[in-house]
Amino acid sequence: MAASPGPSPYLGWWVGLVHALLALSWTLYVLFLPGLVVSVGLPRTSVIWILVLDQALFAVSDWGSAVFADRIAGMWRRLGAGIAVAAVVSALLFAAMPWVAGPDGSIRLIAFIAGWAIVTSFLRAPVLSLLGRIGNATRQGWAVGVTLGLVAMAGAAGPALTEWLRQRDPFWPFAVASAGIALAGLVAVRADAWPLPHRDTVPGDARRGPIVLMAAVLLLAGLGFQWHTALLAAASPMPWARSLWVPLFWGGFALGLLISMRLVASPFRMRGGALALWAGALAAPIAVHTGIQVFFLAAQLIAGAAWGMALHTGLGVALARSPAQRLASPVGLVFSALAVAALCRVLIVALKLQTWPGWSALPCVVWLVAGLGFWLHPWRSTPGTQSGSSPAGLQRAEALPVLQPSDQVAGRAEQRQA
């Protein structure tokens, strides 16, 4: 079925922009949170527990907001207006944080932070689920790949942005980020009217078991990512390694996306994700412990590529196999799993357990198990599409969760607070 002419090619870029802005706003939040906390009279050590609260709220509200989004779409056949309202409310709460942070304003600040985390969840999985409306699985896969690529760019820019803004006042960075999120979110008002190609993909799977298993696999992969980046690579005893790992890891992530995007139409797509995770499991300990720069460079690239392929494969397959009437809920479950992985990392720092020597082996272990989950998953033979499955599908839709790729910035901040 031919697509109607219209702005559908821009849907993916818009999704990517929203998630990249969310990633950059998270970077600003982690950077300025200690100052805001001190200004309301709370001890600096409470910062880490506020981050625990954030991740716990994300873990619950990512799935809850996705279920709510599916109900809205089912009842009113419209989701764009809800996303636009959530974007404006999220932007207002974020912009107001520096203003409510004054003497005796601790309750107000925490209330605004909690409200922002809950409302922002409606901009994560529900927004990404819009890509499920796009044509076939190949087009969706390319769209998700472009989306994650933009998020990775935001994550790679996080350390530089942090250094540039470190000594500056928080008011205007929060205001600019909020304005960007609000303006991007208002575009969603038009999303319901955008003509999109017919969703001609593999049959949806309404069973709960496969998507729960997919979320569990990505939880393990996410734990490996969190431990490798925030607890190991960022805390390397070698100064040159601490300065090089961020561009290398995210460069490898982009390379992994490109490889995974080429496998979208293959029935062995998930097997490719499994092999990538197993390669990453071997590379992660080398990247952390080697003192030889050549090995370090190669291992960080491989570890980043493994995470890129795993995330793209998991999200892409979950989106392709989601029932047409319930696109957001499976994606929301995956986002909640990734938030739980981040929560585990923050709790490790909050409880001062990051010095335990056993953490160095855990990325290897969890990536090996996650790779096995991909290899044996019931959707392991999910194809892309049998016809028209070329990168030309990118004409129809290009794209990007959110994830929060700037977690390496948060990891360093948490270690300082601990």
GROMACS .gro file of C-alpha atoms in nm:
model
  418
    1MET     CA    1   0.000   0.000   0.000
    2ALA     CA    2   0.152   0.327  -0.107
    3ALA     CA    3   0.203   0.594   0.150
    4SER     CA    4   0.019   0.919   0.124
    5PRO     CA    5   0.235   1.221   0.063
    6GLY     CA    6   0.302   1.417   0.375
    7PRO     CA    7   0.546   1.482   0.655
    8SER     CA    8   0.588   1.117   0.759
    9PRO     CA    9   0.962   1.123   0.667
   10TYR     CA   10   1.014   1.367   0.950
   11LEU     CA   11   0.852   1.157   1.223
   12GLY     CA   12   1.173   0.972   1.301
   13TRP     CA   13   1.385   1.285   1.313
   14TRP     CA   14   1.134   1.442   1.549
   15VAL     CA   15   1.141   1.137   1.780
   16GLY     CA   16   1.520   1.155   1.778
   17LEU     CA   17   1.519   1.525   1.860
   18VAL     CA   18   1.288   1.474   2.158
   19HIS     CA   19   1.503   1.197   2.304
   20ALA     CA   20   1.829   1.383   2.242
   21LEU     CA   21   1.688   1.687   2.423
   22LEU     CA   22   1.584   1.465   2.712
   23ALA     CA   23   1.937   1.323   2.729
   24LEU     CA   24   2.090   1.672   2.735
   25SER     CA   25   1.842   1.789   2.999
   26TRP     CA   26   1.944   1.492   3.215
   27THR     CA   27   2.307   1.602   3.180
   28LEU     CA   28   2.214   1.952   3.300
   29TYR     CA   29   2.009   1.810   3.584
   30VAL     CA   30   2.292   1.593   3.715
   31LEU     CA   31   2.540   1.879   3.681
   32PHE     CA   32   2.339   2.137   3.875
   33LEU     CA   33   2.153   1.912   4.121
   34PRO     CA   34   2.422   1.933   4.396
   35GLY     CA   35   2.406   2.313   4.396
   36LEU     CA   36   2.025   2.311   4.402
   37VAL     CA   37   2.022   2.063   4.690
   38VAL     CA   38   2.265   2.269   4.898
   39SER     CA   39   2.068   2.588   4.829
   40VAL     CA   40   1.755   2.442   4.993
   41GLY     CA   41   1.946   2.339   5.302
   42LEU     CA   42   1.984   1.967   5.237
   43PRO     CA   43   2.323   1.798   5.284
   44ARG     CA   44   2.522   1.728   4.969
   45THR     CA   45   2.513   1.357   5.051
   46SER     CA   46   2.139   1.357   4.978
   47VAL     CA   47   2.207   1.408   4.606
   48ILE     CA   48   2.269   1.040   4.547
   49TRP     CA   49   1.940   0.946   4.715
   50ILE     CA   50   1.750   1.196   4.501
   51LEU     CA   51   1.900   1.024   4.197
   52VAL     CA   52   1.781   0.692   4.342
   53LEU     CA   53   1.432   0.844   4.366
   54ASP     CA   54   1.452   0.962   4.005
   55GLN     CA   55   1.544   0.621   3.870
   56ALA     CA   56   1.283   0.446   4.082
   57LEU     CA   57   1.015   0.680   3.947
   58PHE     CA   58   1.137   0.623   3.591
   59ALA     CA   59   1.127   0.246   3.644
   60VAL     CA   60   0.760   0.261   3.748
   61SER     CA   61   0.628   0.547   3.535
   62ASP     CA   62   0.795   0.444   3.207
   63TRP     CA   63   0.573   0.137   3.188
   64GLY     CA   64   0.274   0.310   3.348
   65SER     CA   65   0.284   0.602   3.105
   66ALA     CA   66   0.311   0.361   2.812
   67VAL     CA   67   0.002   0.168   2.924
   68PHE     CA   68  -0.182   0.499   2.971
   69ALA     CA   69  -0.072   0.611   2.623
   70ASP     CA   70  -0.212   0.293   2.469
   71ARG     CA   71  -0.543   0.353   2.642
   72ILE     CA   72  -0.556   0.712   2.517
   73ALA     CA   73  -0.478   0.601   2.164
   74GLY     CA   74  -0.737   0.324   2.187
   75MET     CA   75  -1.016   0.547   2.317
   76TRP     CA   76  -0.958   0.865   2.119
   77ARG     CA   77  -0.734   0.745   1.836
   78ARG     CA   78  -0.512   1.039   1.916
   79LEU     CA   79  -0.188   1.051   2.112
   80GLY     CA   80  -0.016   1.365   1.984
   81ALA     CA   81  -0.213   1.609   2.201
   82GLY     CA   82  -0.127   1.412   2.515
   83ILE     CA   83   0.242   1.412   2.425
   84ALA     CA   84   0.233   1.788   2.361
   85VAL     CA   85   0.073   1.855   2.700
   86ALA     CA   86   0.328   1.631   2.874
   87ALA     CA   87   0.613   1.812   2.698
   88VAL     CA   88   0.491   2.155   2.809
   89VAL     CA   89   0.430   2.043   3.170
   90SER     CA   90   0.769   1.868   3.183
   91ALA     CA   91   0.941   2.179   3.047
   92LEU     CA   92   0.770   2.406   3.300
   93LEU     CA   93   0.866   2.179   3.591
   94PHE     CA   94   1.226   2.157   3.470
   95ALA     CA   95   1.261   2.532   3.412
   96ALA     CA   96   1.116   2.606   3.756
   97MET     CA   97   1.367   2.395   3.951
   98PRO     CA   98   1.629   2.671   3.996
   99TRP     CA   99   1.354   2.914   4.099
  100VAL     CA  100   1.200   2.693   4.369
  101ALA     CA  101   1.544   2.607   4.510
  102GLY     CA  102   1.570   2.860   4.788
  103PRO     CA  103   1.590   2.862   5.168
  104ASP     CA  104   1.345   2.614   5.319
  105GLY     CA  105   1.248   2.500   4.970
  106SER     CA  106   1.351   2.136   5.005
  107ILE     CA  107   0.998   1.995   4.988
  108ARG     CA  108   0.913   2.212   4.687
  109LEU     CA  109   1.230   2.110   4.503
  110ILE     CA  110   1.179   1.738   4.562
  111ALA     CA  111   0.813   1.768   4.460
  112PHE     CA  112   0.911   1.940   4.134
  113ILE     CA  113   1.180   1.680   4.068
  114ALA     CA  114   0.937   1.393   4.126
  115GLY     CA  115   0.671   1.554   3.909
  116TRP     CA  116   0.923   1.617   3.633
  117ALA     CA  117   1.042   1.253   3.637
  118ILE     CA  118   0.686   1.118   3.619
  119VAL     CA  119   0.564   1.353   3.345
  120THR     CA  120   0.883   1.312   3.141
  121SER     CA  121   0.816   0.939   3.119
  122PHE     CA  122   0.531   1.022   2.881
  123LEU     CA  123   0.794   1.159   2.641
  124ARG     CA  124   1.003   0.841   2.642
  125ALA     CA  125   0.830   0.514   2.549
  126PRO     CA  126   0.507   0.669   2.411
  127VAL     CA  127   0.705   0.894   2.176
  128LEU     CA  128   0.930   0.611   2.059
  129SER     CA  129   0.629   0.386   2.007
  130LEU     CA  130   0.506   0.621   1.733
  131LEU     CA  131   0.775   0.464   1.515
  132GLY     CA  132   0.568   0.145   1.525
  133ARG     CA  133   0.325   0.314   1.287
  134ILE     CA  134   0.592   0.329   1.021
  135GLY     CA  135   0.565   0.084   0.732
  136ASN     CA  136   0.745  -0.246   0.773
  137ALA     CA  137   1.000  -0.373   1.022
  138THR     CA  138   1.292  -0.264   0.804
  139ARG     CA  139   1.177   0.096   0.801
  140GLN     CA  140   1.113   0.081   1.173
  141GLY     CA  141   1.460  -0.062   1.233
  142TRP     CA  142   1.629   0.211   1.036
  143ALA     CA  143   1.420   0.471   1.217
  144VAL     CA  144   1.511   0.334   1.561
  145GLY     CA  145   1.877   0.326   1.455
  146VAL     CA  146   1.884   0.691   1.356
  147THR     CA  147   1.705   0.775   1.682
  148LEU     CA  148   1.958   0.593   1.897
  149GLY     CA  149   2.236   0.753   1.696
  150LEU     CA  150   2.112   1.099   1.789
  151VAL     CA  151   2.085   0.995   2.153
  152ALA     CA  152   2.443   0.866   2.139
  153MET     CA  153   2.557   1.201   1.999
  154ALA     CA  154   2.389   1.375   2.292
  155GLY     CA  155   2.555   1.134   2.533
  156ALA     CA  156   2.898   1.184   2.379
  157ALA     CA  157   2.854   1.561   2.404
  158GLY     CA  158   2.758   1.536   2.772
  159PRO     CA  159   3.109   1.559   2.924
  160ALA     CA  160   3.202   1.861   2.711
  161LEU     CA  161   2.873   2.031   2.796
  162THR     CA  162   2.933   1.959   3.163
  163GLU     CA  163   3.278   2.119   3.162
  164TRP     CA  164   3.151   2.424   2.974
  165LEU     CA  165   2.861   2.489   3.211
  166ARG     CA  166   3.018   2.378   3.537
  167GLN     CA  167   3.082   2.729   3.674
  168ARG     CA  168   2.775   2.893   3.524
  169ASP     CA  169   2.440   2.990   3.664
  170PRO     CA  170   2.172   2.718   3.622
  171PHE     CA  171   1.884   2.948   3.526
  172TRP     CA  172   1.948   2.997   3.157
  173PRO     CA  173   2.064   2.641   3.076
  174PHE     CA  174   1.746   2.506   3.236
  175ALA     CA  175   1.536   2.765   3.052
  176VAL     CA  176   1.693   2.690   2.712
  177ALA     CA  177   1.660   2.312   2.755
  178SER     CA  178   1.299   2.350   2.869
  179ALA     CA  179   1.213   2.570   2.573
  180GLY     CA  180   1.360   2.313   2.335
  181ILE     CA  181   1.161   2.027   2.489
  182ALA     CA  182   0.838   2.231   2.489
  183LEU     CA  183   0.876   2.337   2.125
  184ALA     CA  184   0.966   1.986   2.014
  185GLY     CA  185   0.672   1.845   2.208
  186LEU     CA  186   0.425   2.088   2.055
  187VAL     CA  187   0.501   1.936   1.715
  188ALA     CA  188   0.322   1.625   1.844
  189VAL     CA  189  -0.008   1.805   1.799
  190ARG     CA  190   0.043   1.741   1.429
  191ALA     CA  191   0.159   1.382   1.474
  192ASP     CA  192  -0.193   1.237   1.472
  193ALA     CA  193  -0.257   1.398   1.134
  194TRP     CA  194   0.065   1.286   0.970
  195PRO     CA  195  -0.004   1.036   0.692
  196LEU     CA  196   0.206   0.727   0.750
  197PRO     CA  197   0.278   0.420   0.541
  198HIS     CA  198   0.064   0.114   0.605
  199ARG     CA  199   0.204  -0.091   0.895
  200ASP     CA  200   0.295  -0.401   0.700
  201THR     CA  201   0.527  -0.582   0.938
  202VAL     CA  202   0.560  -0.923   1.097
  203PRO     CA  203   0.246  -1.033   1.288
  204GLY     CA  204   0.205  -0.873   1.628
  205ASP     CA  205   0.250  -1.096   1.931
  206ALA     CA  206   0.006  -1.028   2.213
  207ARG     CA  207   0.165  -1.282   2.448
  208ARG     CA  208   0.328  -1.137   2.758
  209GLY     CA  209   0.603  -1.396   2.789
  210PRO     CA  210   0.823  -1.293   2.493
  211ILE     CA  211   0.820  -0.921   2.571
  212VAL     CA  212   0.888  -0.986   2.943
  213LEU     CA  213   1.180  -1.206   2.841
  214MET     CA  214   1.303  -0.933   2.603
  215ALA     CA  215   1.285  -0.678   2.885
  216ALA     CA  216   1.480  -0.916   3.112
  217VAL     CA  217   1.748  -0.963   2.846
  218LEU     CA  218   1.784  -0.588   2.800
  219LEU     CA  219   1.789  -0.544   3.179
  220LEU     CA  220   2.095  -0.770   3.193
  221ALA     CA  221   2.253  -0.595   2.896
  222GLY     CA  222   2.177  -0.260   3.060
  223LEU     CA  223   2.339  -0.371   3.384
  224GLY     CA  224   2.652  -0.456   3.190
  225PHE     CA  225   2.645  -0.116   3.022
  226GLN     CA  226   2.595   0.069   3.352
  227TRP     CA  227   2.870  -0.120   3.532
  228HIS     CA  228   3.116  -0.092   3.245
  229THR     CA  229   3.072   0.281   3.191
  230ALA     CA  230   2.988   0.438   3.527
  231LEU     CA  231   3.166   0.201   3.768
  232LEU     CA  232   3.465   0.075   3.571
  233ALA     CA  233   3.569   0.280   3.267
  234ALA     CA  234   3.500   0.618   3.428
  235ALA     CA  235   3.695   0.514   3.738
  236SER     CA  236   3.997   0.372   3.554
  237PRO     CA  237   4.327   0.429   3.735
  238MET     CA  238   4.485   0.538   3.404
  239PRO     CA  239   4.425   0.911   3.336
  240TRP     CA  240   4.452   0.871   2.961
  241ALA     CA  241   4.186   0.597   2.973
  242ARG     CA  242   3.943   0.818   3.168
  243SER     CA  243   3.969   1.088   2.901
  244LEU     CA  244   3.946   0.858   2.598
  245TRP     CA  245   3.682   0.604   2.686
  246VAL     CA  246   3.376   0.828   2.627
  247PRO     CA  247   3.436   0.909   2.257
  248LEU     CA  248   3.562   0.556   2.194
  249PHE     CA  249   3.265   0.384   2.356
  250TRP     CA  250   3.005   0.601   2.183
  251GLY     CA  251   3.193   0.575   1.855
  252GLY     CA  252   3.170   0.199   1.890
  253PHE     CA  253   2.802   0.237   1.979
  254ALA     CA  254   2.742   0.419   1.650
  255LEU     CA  255   2.931   0.147   1.463
  256GLY     CA  256   2.717  -0.118   1.630
  257LEU     CA  257   2.403   0.068   1.524
  258LEU     CA  258   2.517   0.071   1.162
  259ILE     CA  259   2.582  -0.304   1.170
  260SER     CA  260   2.251  -0.377   1.341
  261MET     CA  261   2.061  -0.158   1.095
  262ARG     CA  262   2.203  -0.367   0.809
  263LEU     CA  263   2.070  -0.681   0.979
  264VAL     CA  264   1.715  -0.552   1.023
  265ALA     CA  265   1.572  -0.758   0.735
  266SER     CA  266   1.763  -1.073   0.832
  267PRO     CA  267   1.593  -1.363   1.013
  268PHE     CA  268   1.921  -1.391   1.209
  269ARG     CA  269   1.888  -1.041   1.348
  270MET     CA  270   1.875  -1.146   1.713
  271ARG     CA  271   2.155  -1.395   1.666
  272GLY     CA  272   2.365  -1.100   1.554
  273GLY     CA  273   2.276  -0.919   1.876
  274ALA     CA  274   2.377  -1.228   2.074
  275LEU     CA  275   2.715  -1.252   1.902
  276ALA     CA  276   2.774  -0.881   1.962
  277LEU     CA  277   2.706  -0.919   2.335
  278TRP     CA  278   2.940  -1.215   2.359
  279ALA     CA  279   3.213  -1.015   2.184
  280GLY     CA  280   3.145  -0.728   2.424
  281ALA     CA  281   3.168  -0.967   2.720
  282LEU     CA  282   3.521  -1.055   2.613
  283ALA     CA  283   3.617  -0.696   2.535
  284ALA     CA  284   3.484  -0.527   2.852
  285PRO     CA  285   3.744  -0.663   3.098
  286ILE     CA  286   4.022  -0.589   2.849
  287ALA     CA  287   3.899  -0.233   2.808
  288VAL     CA  288   3.906  -0.177   3.183
  289HIS     CA  289   4.225  -0.357   3.287
  290THR     CA  290   4.465  -0.329   2.996
  291GLY     CA  291   4.741  -0.072   3.014
  292ILE     CA  292   4.820  -0.108   2.643
  293GLN     CA  293   4.656   0.170   2.449
  294VAL     CA  294   4.598  -0.030   2.129
  295PHE     CA  295   4.410  -0.301   2.318
  296PHE     CA  296   4.222  -0.036   2.514
  297LEU     CA  297   4.110   0.142   2.197
  298ALA     CA  298   3.992  -0.177   2.029
  299ALA     CA  299   3.819  -0.314   2.338
  300GLN     CA  300   3.626   0.006   2.410
  301LEU     CA  301   3.507   0.020   2.050
  302ILE     CA  302   3.389  -0.341   2.069
  303ALA     CA  303   3.214  -0.287   2.403
  304GLY     CA  304   3.034   0.018   2.266
  305ALA     CA  305   2.936  -0.168   1.949
  306ALA     CA  306   2.800  -0.457   2.158
  307TRP     CA  307   2.573  -0.224   2.355
  308GLY     CA  308   2.462  -0.045   2.038
  309MET     CA  309   2.368  -0.368   1.860
  310ALA     CA  310   2.193  -0.512   2.167
  311LEU     CA  311   1.986  -0.199   2.233
  312HIS     CA  312   1.890  -0.150   1.869
  313THR     CA  313   1.801  -0.516   1.825
  314GLY     CA  314   1.594  -0.537   2.141
  315LEU     CA  315   1.400  -0.215   2.085
  316GLY     CA  316   1.354  -0.278   1.713
  317VAL     CA  317   1.222  -0.631   1.754
  318ALA     CA  318   0.995  -0.532   2.044
  319LEU     CA  319   0.849  -0.254   1.833
  320ALA     CA  320   0.805  -0.477   1.528
  321ARG     CA  321   0.631  -0.751   1.726
  322SER     CA  322   0.405  -0.521   1.930
  323PRO     CA  323   0.033  -0.552   1.847
  324ALA     CA  324  -0.086  -0.257   1.640
  325GLN     CA  325  -0.342  -0.162   1.906
  326ARG     CA  326  -0.082  -0.178   2.186
  327LEU     CA  327   0.241  -0.027   2.058
  328ALA     CA  328   0.359   0.167   2.363
  329SER     CA  329   0.322  -0.089   2.646
  330PRO     CA  330   0.595  -0.332   2.529
  331VAL     CA  331   0.834  -0.044   2.463
  332GLY     CA  332   0.750   0.100   2.804
  333LEU     CA  333   0.838  -0.231   2.969
  334VAL     CA  334   1.178  -0.221   2.796
  335PHE     CA  335   1.235   0.138   2.912
  336SER     CA  336   1.144   0.038   3.268
  337ALA     CA  337   1.398  -0.244   3.252
  338LEU     CA  338   1.667   0.001   3.143
  339ALA     CA  339   1.567   0.236   3.427
  340VAL     CA  340   1.600  -0.054   3.675
  341ALA     CA  341   1.953  -0.112   3.543
  342ALA     CA  342   2.037   0.253   3.606
  343LEU     CA  343   1.873   0.231   3.950
  344CYS     CA  344   2.095  -0.063   4.043
  345ARG     CA  345   2.405   0.134   3.949
  346VAL     CA  346   2.295   0.438   4.153
  347LEU     CA  347   2.215   0.218   4.453
  348ILE     CA  348   2.559   0.061   4.435
  349VAL     CA  349   2.714   0.409   4.464
  350ALA     CA  350   2.465   0.521   4.731
  351LEU     CA  351   2.550   0.218   4.946
  352LYS     CA  352   2.924   0.271   4.882
  353LEU     CA  353   2.967  -0.070   4.726
  354GLN     CA  354   3.145   0.049   4.411
  355THR     CA  355   3.488  -0.046   4.545
  356TRP     CA  356   3.403  -0.417   4.557
  357PRO     CA  357   3.655  -0.587   4.325
  358GLY     CA  358   3.396  -0.829   4.190
  359TRP     CA  359   3.227  -0.557   3.981
  360SER     CA  360   3.503  -0.587   3.721
  361ALA     CA  361   3.378  -0.932   3.617
  362LEU     CA  362   3.006  -0.858   3.616
  363PRO     CA  363   2.979  -0.688   3.272
  364CYS     CA  364   3.134  -0.999   3.123
  365VAL     CA  365   2.895  -1.231   3.308
  366VAL     CA  366   2.570  -1.042   3.242
  367TRP     CA  367   2.651  -0.985   2.874
  368LEU     CA  368   2.721  -1.355   2.829
  369VAL     CA  369   2.383  -1.440   2.984
  370ALA     CA  370   2.203  -1.164   2.790
  371GLY     CA  371   2.355  -1.294   2.467
  372LEU     CA  372   2.219  -1.638   2.548
  373GLY     CA  373   1.877  -1.479   2.602
  374PHE     CA  374   1.889  -1.325   2.254
  375TRP     CA  375   2.005  -1.653   2.100
  376LEU     CA  376   1.720  -1.857   2.254
  377HIS     CA  377   1.443  -1.595   2.247
  378PRO     CA  378   1.110  -1.699   2.090
  379TRP     CA  379   1.139  -1.404   1.850
  380ARG     CA  380   1.490  -1.505   1.741
  381SER     CA  381   1.375  -1.570   1.383
  382THR     CA  382   1.181  -1.246   1.347
  383PRO     CA  383   1.240  -1.124   0.989
  384GLY     CA  384   1.234  -0.768   0.869
  385THR     CA  385   1.034  -0.772   0.552
  386GLN     CA  386   1.043  -0.980   0.244
  387SER     CA  387   0.994  -0.706  -0.008
  388GLY     CA  388   1.101  -0.348  -0.025
  389SER     CA  389   1.335  -0.405   0.263
  390SER     CA  390   1.617  -0.178   0.162
  391PRO     CA  391   1.770   0.124   0.332
  392ALA     CA  392   1.552   0.326   0.098
  393GLY     CA  393   1.289   0.280   0.366
  394LEU     CA  394   1.471   0.562   0.542
  395GLN     CA  395   1.292   0.796   0.303
  396ARG     CA  396   0.969   0.715   0.485
  397ALA     CA  397   1.096   0.741   0.839
  398GLU     CA  398   1.413   0.805   1.022
  399ALA     CA  399   1.441   0.805   1.395
  400LEU     CA  400   1.572   0.764   1.768
  401PRO     CA  401   1.485   0.645   2.433
  402VAL     CA  402   1.598   0.713   2.607
  403LEU     CA  403   1.756   0.629   2.726
  404GLN     CA  404   1.989   0.832   2.917
  405PRO     CA  405   2.324   0.791   2.744
  406SER     CA  406   2.474   1.064   2.956
  407ASP     CA  407   2.474   0.824   3.250
  408GLN     CA  408   2.854   0.833   3.250
  409VAL     CA  409   2.823   1.197   3.363
  410ALA     CA  410   2.581   1.090   3.636
  411GLY     CA  411   2.818   0.811   3.739
  412ARG     CA  412   3.104   1.051   3.799
  413ALA     CA  413   2.876   1.286   3.992
  414GLU     CA  414   2.751   1.001   4.207
  415GLN     CA  415   3.104   0.891   4.287
  416ARG     CA  416   3.191   1.243   4.396
  417GLN     CA  417   2.882   1.260   4.621
  418ALA     CA  418   2.960   0.920   4.772
   0.00000   0.00000   0.00000
